[in-house]
Coordinates of C-alpha atoms in Angstrom, one line a residue:
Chain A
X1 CA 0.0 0.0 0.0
X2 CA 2.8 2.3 0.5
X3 CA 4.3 2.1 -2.6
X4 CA 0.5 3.5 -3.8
X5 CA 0.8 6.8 -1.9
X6 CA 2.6 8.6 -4.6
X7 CA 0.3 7.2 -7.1
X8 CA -2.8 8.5 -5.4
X9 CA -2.3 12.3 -7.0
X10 CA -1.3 10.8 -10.3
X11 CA -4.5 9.2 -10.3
X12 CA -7.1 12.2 -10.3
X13 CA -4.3 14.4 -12.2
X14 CA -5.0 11.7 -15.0
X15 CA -8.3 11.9 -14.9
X16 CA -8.4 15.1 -16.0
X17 CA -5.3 14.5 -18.4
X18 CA -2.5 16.8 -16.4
X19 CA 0.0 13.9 -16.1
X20 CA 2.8 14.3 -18.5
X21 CA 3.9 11.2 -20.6
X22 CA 6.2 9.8 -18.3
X23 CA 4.2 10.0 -15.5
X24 CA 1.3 8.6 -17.1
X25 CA 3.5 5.4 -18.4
X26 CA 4.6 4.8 -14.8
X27 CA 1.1 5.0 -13.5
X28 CA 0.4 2.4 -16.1
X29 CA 2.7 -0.1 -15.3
X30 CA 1.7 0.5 -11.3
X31 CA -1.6 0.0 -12.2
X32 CA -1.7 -3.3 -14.0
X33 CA -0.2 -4.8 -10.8
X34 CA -2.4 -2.9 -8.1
X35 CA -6.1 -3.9 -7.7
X36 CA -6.3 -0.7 -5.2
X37 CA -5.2 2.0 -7.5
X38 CA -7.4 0.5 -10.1
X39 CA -10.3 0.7 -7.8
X40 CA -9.4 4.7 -6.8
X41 CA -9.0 5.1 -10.7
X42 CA -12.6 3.7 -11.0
X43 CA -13.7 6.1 -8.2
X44 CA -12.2 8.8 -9.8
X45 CA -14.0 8.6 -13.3
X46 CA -17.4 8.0 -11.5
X47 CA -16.8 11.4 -9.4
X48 CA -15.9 13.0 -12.0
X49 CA -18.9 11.8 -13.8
X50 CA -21.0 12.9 -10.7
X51 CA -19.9 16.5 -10.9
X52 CA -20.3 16.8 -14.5
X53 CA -24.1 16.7 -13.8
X54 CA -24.0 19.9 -11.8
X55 CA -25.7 22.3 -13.8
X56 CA -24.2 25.0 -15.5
X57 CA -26.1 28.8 -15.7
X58 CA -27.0 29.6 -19.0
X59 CA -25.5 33.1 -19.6
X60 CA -26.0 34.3 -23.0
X61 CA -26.6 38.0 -24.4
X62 CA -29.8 38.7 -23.2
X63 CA -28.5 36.9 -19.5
X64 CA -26.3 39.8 -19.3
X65 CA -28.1 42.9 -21.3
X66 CA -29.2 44.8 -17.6
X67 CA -25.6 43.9 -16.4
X68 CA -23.9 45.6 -19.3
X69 CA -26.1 47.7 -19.1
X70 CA -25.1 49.1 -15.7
X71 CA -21.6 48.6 -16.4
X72 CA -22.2 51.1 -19.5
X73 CA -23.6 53.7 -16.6
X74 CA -20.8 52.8 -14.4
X75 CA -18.3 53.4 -16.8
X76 CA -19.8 56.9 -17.7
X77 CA -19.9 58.0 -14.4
X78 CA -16.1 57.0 -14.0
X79 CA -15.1 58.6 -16.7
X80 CA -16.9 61.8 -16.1
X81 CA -15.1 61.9 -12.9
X82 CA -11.8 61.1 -13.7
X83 CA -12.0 63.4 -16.9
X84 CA -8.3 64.5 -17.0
X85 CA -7.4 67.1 -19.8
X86 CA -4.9 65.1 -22.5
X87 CA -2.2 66.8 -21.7
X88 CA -2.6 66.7 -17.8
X89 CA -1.8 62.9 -18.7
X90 CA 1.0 63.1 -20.8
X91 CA 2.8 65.0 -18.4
X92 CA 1.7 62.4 -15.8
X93 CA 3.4 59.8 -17.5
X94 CA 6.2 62.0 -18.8
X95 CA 6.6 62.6 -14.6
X96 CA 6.2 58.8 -14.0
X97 CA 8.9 58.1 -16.6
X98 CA 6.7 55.4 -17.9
X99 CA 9.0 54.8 -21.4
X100 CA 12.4 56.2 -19.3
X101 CA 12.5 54.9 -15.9
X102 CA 16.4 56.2 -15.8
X103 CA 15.0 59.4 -16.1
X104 CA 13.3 59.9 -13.0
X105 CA 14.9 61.5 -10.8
X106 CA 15.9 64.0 -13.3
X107 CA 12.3 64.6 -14.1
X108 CA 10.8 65.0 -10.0
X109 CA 14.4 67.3 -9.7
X110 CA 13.1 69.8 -12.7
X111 CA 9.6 69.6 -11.1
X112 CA 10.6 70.5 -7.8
X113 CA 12.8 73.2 -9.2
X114 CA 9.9 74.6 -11.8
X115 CA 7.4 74.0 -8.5
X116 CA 9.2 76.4 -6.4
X117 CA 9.6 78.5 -9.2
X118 CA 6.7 79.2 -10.3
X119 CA 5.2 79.1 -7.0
X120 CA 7.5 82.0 -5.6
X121 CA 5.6 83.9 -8.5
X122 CA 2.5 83.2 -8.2
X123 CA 2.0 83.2 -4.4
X124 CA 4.8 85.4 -2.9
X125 CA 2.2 85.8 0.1
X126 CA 3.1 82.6 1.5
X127 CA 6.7 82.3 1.2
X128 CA 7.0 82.9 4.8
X129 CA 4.7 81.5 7.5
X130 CA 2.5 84.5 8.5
X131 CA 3.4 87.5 7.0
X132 CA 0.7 90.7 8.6
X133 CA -1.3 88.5 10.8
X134 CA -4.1 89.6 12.4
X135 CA -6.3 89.4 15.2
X136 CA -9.4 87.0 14.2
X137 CA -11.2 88.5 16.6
X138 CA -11.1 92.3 15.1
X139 CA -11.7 90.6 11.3
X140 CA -15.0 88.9 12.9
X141 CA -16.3 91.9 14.7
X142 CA -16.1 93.7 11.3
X143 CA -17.7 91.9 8.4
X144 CA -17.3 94.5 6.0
X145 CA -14.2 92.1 4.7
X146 CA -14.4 91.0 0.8
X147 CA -14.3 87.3 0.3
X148 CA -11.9 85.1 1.5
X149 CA -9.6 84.3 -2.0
X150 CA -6.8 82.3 -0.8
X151 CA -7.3 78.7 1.3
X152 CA -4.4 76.8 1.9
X153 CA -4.0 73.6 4.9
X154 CA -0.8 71.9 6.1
X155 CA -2.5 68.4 6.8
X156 CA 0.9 67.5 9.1
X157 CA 1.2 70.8 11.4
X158 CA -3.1 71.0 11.0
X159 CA -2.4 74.5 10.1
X160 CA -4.9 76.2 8.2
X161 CA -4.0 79.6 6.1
X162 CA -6.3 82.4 4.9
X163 CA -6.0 85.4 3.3
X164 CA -8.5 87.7 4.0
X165 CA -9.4 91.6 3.3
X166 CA -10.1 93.5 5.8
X167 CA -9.5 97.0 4.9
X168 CA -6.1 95.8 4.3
X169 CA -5.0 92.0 2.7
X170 CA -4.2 89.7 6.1
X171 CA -3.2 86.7 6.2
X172 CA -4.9 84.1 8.8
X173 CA -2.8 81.4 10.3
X174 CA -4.3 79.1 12.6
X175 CA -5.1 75.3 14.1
X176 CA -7.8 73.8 11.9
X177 CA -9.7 72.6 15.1
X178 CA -10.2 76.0 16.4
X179 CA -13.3 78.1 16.2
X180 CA -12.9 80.9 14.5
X181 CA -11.1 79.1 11.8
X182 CA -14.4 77.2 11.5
X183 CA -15.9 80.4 11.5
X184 CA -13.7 82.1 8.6
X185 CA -14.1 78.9 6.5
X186 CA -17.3 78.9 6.7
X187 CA -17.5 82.6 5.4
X188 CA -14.7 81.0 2.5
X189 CA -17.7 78.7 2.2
X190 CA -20.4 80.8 1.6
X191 CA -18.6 83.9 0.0
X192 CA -15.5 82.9 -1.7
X193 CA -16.3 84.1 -5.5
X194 CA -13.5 81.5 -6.5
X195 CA -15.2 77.7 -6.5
X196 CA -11.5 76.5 -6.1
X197 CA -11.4 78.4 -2.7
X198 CA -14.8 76.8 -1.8
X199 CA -13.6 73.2 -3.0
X200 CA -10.5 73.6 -1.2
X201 CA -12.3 74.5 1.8
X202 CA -14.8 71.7 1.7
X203 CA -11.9 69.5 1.1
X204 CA -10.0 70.2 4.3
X205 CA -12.8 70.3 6.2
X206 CA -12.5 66.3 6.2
X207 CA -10.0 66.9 8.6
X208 CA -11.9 68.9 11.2
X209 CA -12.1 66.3 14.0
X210 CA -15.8 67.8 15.5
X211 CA -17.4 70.4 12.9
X212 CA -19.7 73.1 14.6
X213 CA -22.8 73.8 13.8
X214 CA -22.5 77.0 12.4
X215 CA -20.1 75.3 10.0
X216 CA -22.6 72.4 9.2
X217 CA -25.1 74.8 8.1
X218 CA -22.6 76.4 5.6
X219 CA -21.7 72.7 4.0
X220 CA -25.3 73.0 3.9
X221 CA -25.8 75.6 2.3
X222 CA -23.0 74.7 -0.3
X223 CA -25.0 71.6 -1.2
X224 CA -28.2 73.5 -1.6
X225 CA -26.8 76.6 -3.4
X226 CA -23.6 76.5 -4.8
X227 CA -23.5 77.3 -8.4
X228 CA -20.6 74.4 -9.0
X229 CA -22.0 71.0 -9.4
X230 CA -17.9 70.2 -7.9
X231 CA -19.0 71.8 -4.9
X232 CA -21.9 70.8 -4.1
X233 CA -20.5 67.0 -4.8
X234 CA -17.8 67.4 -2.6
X235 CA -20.1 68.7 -0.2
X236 CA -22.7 65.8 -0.1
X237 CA -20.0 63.7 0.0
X238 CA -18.1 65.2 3.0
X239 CA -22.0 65.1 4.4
X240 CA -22.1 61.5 3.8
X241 CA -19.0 60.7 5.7
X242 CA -19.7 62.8 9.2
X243 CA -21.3 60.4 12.6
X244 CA -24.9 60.6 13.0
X245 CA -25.2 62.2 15.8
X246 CA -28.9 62.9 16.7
X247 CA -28.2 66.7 16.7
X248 CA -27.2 66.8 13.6
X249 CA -29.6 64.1 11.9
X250 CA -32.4 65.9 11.1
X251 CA -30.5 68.9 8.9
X252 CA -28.5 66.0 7.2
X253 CA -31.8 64.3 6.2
X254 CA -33.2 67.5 5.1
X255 CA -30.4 68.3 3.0
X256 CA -30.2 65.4 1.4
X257 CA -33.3 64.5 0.8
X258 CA -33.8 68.3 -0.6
X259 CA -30.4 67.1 -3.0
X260 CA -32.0 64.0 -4.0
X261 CA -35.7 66.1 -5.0
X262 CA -34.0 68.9 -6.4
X263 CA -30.6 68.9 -7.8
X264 CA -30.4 68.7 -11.6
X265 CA -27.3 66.4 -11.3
X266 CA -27.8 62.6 -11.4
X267 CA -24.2 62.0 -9.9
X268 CA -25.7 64.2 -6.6
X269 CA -29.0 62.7 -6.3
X270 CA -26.7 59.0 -6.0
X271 CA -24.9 60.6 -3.3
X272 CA -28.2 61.7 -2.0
X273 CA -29.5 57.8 -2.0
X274 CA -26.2 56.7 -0.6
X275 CA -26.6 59.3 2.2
X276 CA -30.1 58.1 2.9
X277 CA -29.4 54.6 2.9
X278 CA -27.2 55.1 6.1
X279 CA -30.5 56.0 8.3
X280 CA -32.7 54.1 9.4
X281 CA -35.6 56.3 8.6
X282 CA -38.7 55.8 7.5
X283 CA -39.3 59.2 6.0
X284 CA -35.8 58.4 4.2
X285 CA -36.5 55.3 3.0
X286 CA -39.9 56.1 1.4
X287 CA -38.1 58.8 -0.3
X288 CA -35.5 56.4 -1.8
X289 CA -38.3 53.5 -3.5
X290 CA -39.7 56.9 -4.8
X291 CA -36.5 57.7 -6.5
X292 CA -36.7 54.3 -7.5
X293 CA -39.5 54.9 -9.3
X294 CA -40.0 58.2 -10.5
X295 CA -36.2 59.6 -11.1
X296 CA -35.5 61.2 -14.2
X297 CA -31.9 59.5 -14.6
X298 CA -32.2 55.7 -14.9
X299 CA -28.6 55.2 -13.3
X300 CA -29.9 56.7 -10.2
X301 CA -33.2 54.6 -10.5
X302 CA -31.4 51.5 -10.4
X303 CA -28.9 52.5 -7.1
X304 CA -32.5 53.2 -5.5
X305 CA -34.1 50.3 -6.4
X306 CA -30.8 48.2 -5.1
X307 CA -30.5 50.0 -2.3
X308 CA -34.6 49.1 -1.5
X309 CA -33.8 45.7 -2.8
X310 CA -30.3 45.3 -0.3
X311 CA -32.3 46.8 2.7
X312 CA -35.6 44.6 2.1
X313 CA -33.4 41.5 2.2
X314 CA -31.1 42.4 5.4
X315 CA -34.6 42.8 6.7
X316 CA -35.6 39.5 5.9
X317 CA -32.4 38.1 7.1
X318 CA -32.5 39.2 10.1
Chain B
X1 CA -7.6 38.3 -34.4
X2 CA -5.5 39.1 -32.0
X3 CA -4.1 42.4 -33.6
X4 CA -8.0 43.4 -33.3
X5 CA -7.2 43.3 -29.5
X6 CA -4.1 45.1 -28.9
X7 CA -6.2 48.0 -31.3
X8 CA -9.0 47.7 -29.0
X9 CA -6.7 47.6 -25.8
X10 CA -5.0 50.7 -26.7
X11 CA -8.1 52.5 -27.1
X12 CA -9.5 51.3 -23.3
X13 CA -6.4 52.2 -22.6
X14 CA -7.3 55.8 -23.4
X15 CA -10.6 55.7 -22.0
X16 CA -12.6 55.0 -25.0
X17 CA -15.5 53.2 -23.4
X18 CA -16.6 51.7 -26.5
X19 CA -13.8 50.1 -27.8
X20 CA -13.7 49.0 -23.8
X21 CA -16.8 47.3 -24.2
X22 CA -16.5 45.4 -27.4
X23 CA -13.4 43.5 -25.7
X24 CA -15.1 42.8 -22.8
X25 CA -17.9 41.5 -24.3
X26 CA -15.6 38.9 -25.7
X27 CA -15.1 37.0 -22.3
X28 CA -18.2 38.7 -19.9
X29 CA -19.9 35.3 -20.6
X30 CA -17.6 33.2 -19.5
X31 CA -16.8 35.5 -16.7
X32 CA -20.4 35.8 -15.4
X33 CA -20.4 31.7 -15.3
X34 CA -17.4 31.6 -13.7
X35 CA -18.3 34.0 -11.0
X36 CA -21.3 32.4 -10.5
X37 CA -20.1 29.1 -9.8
X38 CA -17.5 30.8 -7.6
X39 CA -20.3 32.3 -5.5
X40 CA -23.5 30.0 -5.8
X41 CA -25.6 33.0 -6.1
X42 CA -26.8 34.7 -9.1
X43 CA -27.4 38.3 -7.5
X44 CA -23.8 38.5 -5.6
X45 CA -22.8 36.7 -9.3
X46 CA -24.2 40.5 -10.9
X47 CA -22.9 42.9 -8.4
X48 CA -19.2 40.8 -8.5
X49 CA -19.3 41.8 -12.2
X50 CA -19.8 45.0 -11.6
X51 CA -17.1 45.2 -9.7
X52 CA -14.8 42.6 -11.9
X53 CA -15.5 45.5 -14.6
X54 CA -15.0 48.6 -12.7
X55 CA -11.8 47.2 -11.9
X56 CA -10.7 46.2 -14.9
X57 CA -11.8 49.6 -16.6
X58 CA -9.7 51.4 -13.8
X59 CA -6.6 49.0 -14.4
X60 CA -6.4 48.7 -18.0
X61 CA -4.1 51.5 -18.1
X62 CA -1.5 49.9 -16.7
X63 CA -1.6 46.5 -18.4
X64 CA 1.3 46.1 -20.2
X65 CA 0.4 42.7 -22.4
X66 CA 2.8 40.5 -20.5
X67 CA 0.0 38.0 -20.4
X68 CA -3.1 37.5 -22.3
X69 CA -5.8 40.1 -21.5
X70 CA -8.3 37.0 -20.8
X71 CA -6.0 35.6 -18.4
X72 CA -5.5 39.1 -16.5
X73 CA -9.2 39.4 -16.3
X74 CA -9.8 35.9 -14.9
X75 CA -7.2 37.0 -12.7
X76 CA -9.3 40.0 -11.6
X77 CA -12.4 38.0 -10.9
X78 CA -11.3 35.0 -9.2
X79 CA -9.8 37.9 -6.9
X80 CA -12.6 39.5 -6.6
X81 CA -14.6 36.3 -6.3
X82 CA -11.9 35.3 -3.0
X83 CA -12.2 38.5 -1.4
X84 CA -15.5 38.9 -1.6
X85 CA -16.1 35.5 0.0
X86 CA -14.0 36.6 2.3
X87 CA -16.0 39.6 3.3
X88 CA -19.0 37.5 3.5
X89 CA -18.7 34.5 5.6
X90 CA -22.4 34.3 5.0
X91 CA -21.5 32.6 1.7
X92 CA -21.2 29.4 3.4
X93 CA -23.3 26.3 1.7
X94 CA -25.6 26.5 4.9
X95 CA -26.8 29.6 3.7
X96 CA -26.9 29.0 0.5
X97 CA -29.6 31.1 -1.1
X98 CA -32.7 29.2 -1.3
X99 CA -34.1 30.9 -4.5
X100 CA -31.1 29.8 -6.8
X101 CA -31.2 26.4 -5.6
X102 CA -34.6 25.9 -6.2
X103 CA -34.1 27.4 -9.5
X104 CA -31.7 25.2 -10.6
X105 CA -33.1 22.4 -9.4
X106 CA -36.4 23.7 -11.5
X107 CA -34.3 23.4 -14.5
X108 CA -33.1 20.0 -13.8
X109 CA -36.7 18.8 -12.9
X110 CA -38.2 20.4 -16.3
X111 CA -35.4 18.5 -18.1
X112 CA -36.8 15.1 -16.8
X113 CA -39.7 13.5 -18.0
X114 CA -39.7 11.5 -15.1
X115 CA -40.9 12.8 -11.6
X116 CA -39.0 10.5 -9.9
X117 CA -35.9 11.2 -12.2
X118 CA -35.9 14.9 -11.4
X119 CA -36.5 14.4 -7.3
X120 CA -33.1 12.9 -7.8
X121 CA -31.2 15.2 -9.8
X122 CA -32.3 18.2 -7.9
X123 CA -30.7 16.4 -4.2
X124 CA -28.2 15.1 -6.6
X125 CA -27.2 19.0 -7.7
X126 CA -27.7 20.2 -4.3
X127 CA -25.3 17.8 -3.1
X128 CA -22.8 18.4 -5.8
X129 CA -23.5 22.3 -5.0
X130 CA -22.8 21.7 -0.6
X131 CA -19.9 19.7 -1.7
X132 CA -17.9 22.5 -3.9
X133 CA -19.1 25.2 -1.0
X134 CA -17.0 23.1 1.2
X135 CA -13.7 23.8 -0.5
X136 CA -11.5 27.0 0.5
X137 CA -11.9 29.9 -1.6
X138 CA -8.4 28.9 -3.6
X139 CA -9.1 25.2 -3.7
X140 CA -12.8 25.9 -5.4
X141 CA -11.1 28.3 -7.8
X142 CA -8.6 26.3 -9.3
X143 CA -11.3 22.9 -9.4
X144 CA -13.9 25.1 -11.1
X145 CA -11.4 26.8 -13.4
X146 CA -10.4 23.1 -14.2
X147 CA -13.8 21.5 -13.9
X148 CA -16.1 23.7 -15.4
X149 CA -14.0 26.3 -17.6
X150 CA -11.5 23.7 -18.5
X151 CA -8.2 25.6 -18.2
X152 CA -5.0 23.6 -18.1
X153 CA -3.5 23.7 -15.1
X154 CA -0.6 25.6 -16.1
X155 CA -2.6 28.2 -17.3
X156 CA -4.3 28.0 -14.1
X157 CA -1.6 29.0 -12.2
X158 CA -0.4 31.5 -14.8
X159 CA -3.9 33.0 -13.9
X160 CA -3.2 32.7 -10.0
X161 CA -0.3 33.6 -9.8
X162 CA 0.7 30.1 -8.2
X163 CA 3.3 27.6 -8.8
X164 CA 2.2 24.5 -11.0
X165 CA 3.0 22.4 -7.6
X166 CA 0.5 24.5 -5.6
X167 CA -2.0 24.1 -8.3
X168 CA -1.7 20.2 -9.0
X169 CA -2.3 20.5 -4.9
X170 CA -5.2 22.4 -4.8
X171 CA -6.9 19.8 -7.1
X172 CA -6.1 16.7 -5.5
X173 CA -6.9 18.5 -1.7
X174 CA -10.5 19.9 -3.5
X175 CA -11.4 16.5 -5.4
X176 CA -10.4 14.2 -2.0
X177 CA -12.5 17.1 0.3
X178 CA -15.3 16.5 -2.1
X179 CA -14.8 12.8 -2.7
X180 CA -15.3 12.2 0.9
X181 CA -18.7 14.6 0.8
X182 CA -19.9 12.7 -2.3
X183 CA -19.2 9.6 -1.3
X184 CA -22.5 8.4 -0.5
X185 CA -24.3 9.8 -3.1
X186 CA -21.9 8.1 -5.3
X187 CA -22.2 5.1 -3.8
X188 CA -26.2 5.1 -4.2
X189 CA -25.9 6.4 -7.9
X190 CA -23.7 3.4 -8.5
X191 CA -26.1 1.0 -7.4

């Protein structure tokens, strides 16, 4: 019998012809000797047999027509937001050294070089760390500031910088935890004619460990009334990633169920049902079969309806 | 024609989602069946291609044609497949969802004229079904890539990433765990 054990693996690799010709003649010659091996050979073909009857799923064009359909949505919506210019991605891979890998370090020492450069130019403001800083407190008691038109955040010191007017330019350097910066961004928020300066502030307000309230209602605000549809995406989505907390989950509902009503872009109202989706509320919920239903956009139809669908079965299962 | 590839490759490449789709829909078929038997469930089969796609739209850029693009894609979704059965332990045979089963076993039965025939096939596929959910993620992969899709094993583990050795192993350890599971149904069929 011990002489079989090698011969046991040979056995099921031939049945499904993976032995190579030596192999297989040496499994030959064993086998017209040994009764046992025969026997597993036998048992082998009949199992094999035995899962040959498992049915298989029939998947032909019109199987997967609704899949490719969503993957045809999918892929538009990827697209549209990873829309790059051309040359944006040339110089990507000119950077990466795709082609030239010996290049490299050449290429990231012009870029630094150029980066400073060019950004000495452009933004000779912040060359230093605070140049004419001001009292927050004497900018907030007098509004009669113009928008805030520069936004810049140091995610390792947690600094955030501002340049604001106020009768003269200032420039606001402080921790992004601490009031009144939440204040100031939230006038960047709502007044800031540039949308950069309103993306950039959405964007670092990720990093705000607890956002006030006064700050909520300007993300708010952004959502409902920003003229960019980047905005008011980064916004929702920023929306979608803060805790419930019950103080807060009313205004989110509000909002988002206002986005998912009212906003004329299909990539917002998704958000909107993704948002939704993460309460348990009934209001919420009949609001997203709705959607389901009656949306305009057909991608945003079918996230409802799966969303419906997911829920109604975690329901069930539990 | 393979030259029809590498033109339609390039283009994904730069984001044209048309040519994208035309070589896709070469090997989503085949994909979809093998996801499905992966994962027993035709729903989780759909949202797994989804994601097989997504992921393959996002990556194409950087495959290089080292390997063929239907191998790299299998690749993908066997991934995909493991790490998704990974996240849900739930896909365990003792959960297996109830509506597919019965669906299946619907087609078996309206294949049969006999009543008695089709009783048998249906607890003959269920058992068949039980016994594959009882391999590891790996082990079912390379036994239904071999079983079902018929891939050589080398190209198997060219898919995998694996050594031939491992491979050959994976088979032998999945056909002896399901051997042993079959055993009595195999033993009734025979007689």
């Amino acid at each position: 019998m011990k002489k079989c054990k090698p011969f046991h693996e040979w056995i099921w690799l031939a049945a499904y012809s993976e032995l190579d010709p030596g192999q297989q003649h040496q499994l030959k010659a064993h086998m017209k000797t040994c009764a046992s091996c025969q026997l597993d050979a036998e048992e082998a073909r009949q199992i094999i047999g035995l899962l040959d009857q498992k049915p298989q799923l029939q998947v032909n064009d019109e199987y997967l027509k609704p899949d490719r359909e969503e993957l045809h949505q999918r892929l538009l919506y990827i697209k549209s937001r990873n829309n790059t210019p051309a040359w944006i991605e040339k110089l990507k891979s000119l950077l990466l050294m795709e082609y030239e890998p010996w290049l490299r370090p050449v290429a990231i020492a012009v870029s630094v070089i150029l980066g400073i450069f060019i950004g000495s130019k452009i933004i000779p403001q912040f060359n230093g760390v605070t140049t004419n800083a001001v009292d927050i407190a004497s900018i907030q008691a007098n509004h009669n500031f113009e928008p805030i038109d520069i936004v810049n955040y140091n995610p390792t010191t947690r600094k955030v910088m501002l340049r604001v007017y106020n009768i003269q330019e200032s420039l606001v350097e402080r921790n992004i935890d601490s009031p009144e910066v939440q204040k100031l961004l939230s006038d960047a928020l709502l007044d800031a004619d540039r949308p950069n300066v309103r993306l950039k502030t959405v964007n670092l307000m990720s990093d705000i460990k607890s956002i006030t309230l006064p700050l909520l209602d300007a993300l708010i605000h952004a959502l409902e009334a920003d003229t960019n549809p980047g905005v008011r995406m980064k916004a929702i989505r920023l929306l979608n990633t803060l805790p419930i907390q019950s103080n807060t989950k009313d205004l989110i509902i509000n909002a988002l169920t206002r986005a998912l009503l009212t906003d004329e872009n299909s990539a917002i109202r998704n958000e909107a049902i993704d948002g939704l989706g993460r309460f348990d509320d009934p209001d919420a919920t009949s609001l997203i079969i709705n959607a389901a239903r009656k949306d305009s956009n057909e991608y945003v139809q079918y996230k409802a309806d799966e969303l419906t669908t997911r829920s109604r079965i975690e329901r069930k299962e539990n | 024609m393979p030259e029809q590839e590498h033109i339609l490759i390039a283009k994904a490449q730069r984001g044209n989602i048309q040519a994208f789709e035309q070589l896709i829909y070469r090997y989503d078929a085949q994909v979809m069946a093998l996801i499905y038997n992966m994962v027993n469930n035709s729903e989780d089969a759909r949202d797994i291609y989804q994601d097989v796609f997504v992921k393959v739209f996002t990556a194409i850029k950087k495959f290089r044609q080292d390997s063929k693009f239907e191998t790299w894609v299998y690749r993908i979704a066997i991934n995909t497949c493991i790490n998704f059965r990974k996240s849900r332990s739930r896909f365990q045979f003792d959960e297996f969802n109830e509506l597919d089963n019965n669906q299946i076993n619907d087609n078996a039965r309206s294949n049969e004229s006999q009543p008695d025939q089709s009783v048998l096939n249906a607890e003959l596929n269920s058992h068949i079904q039980e016994a594959i959910s009882s391999l590891s993620p790996k082990q079912r992969a390379v036994f239904v890539l071999r079983h079902y899709h018929e891939y050589k094993l080398s190209e198997i583990a060219d898919m995998l990433g694996y050594s031939d050795g491992t491979v050959k192993n994976y088979l032998f350890r999945a056909t002896q765990k399901m051997k042993v599971q079959l055993q009595e149904l195999y033993e009734d069929h025979e007689s």
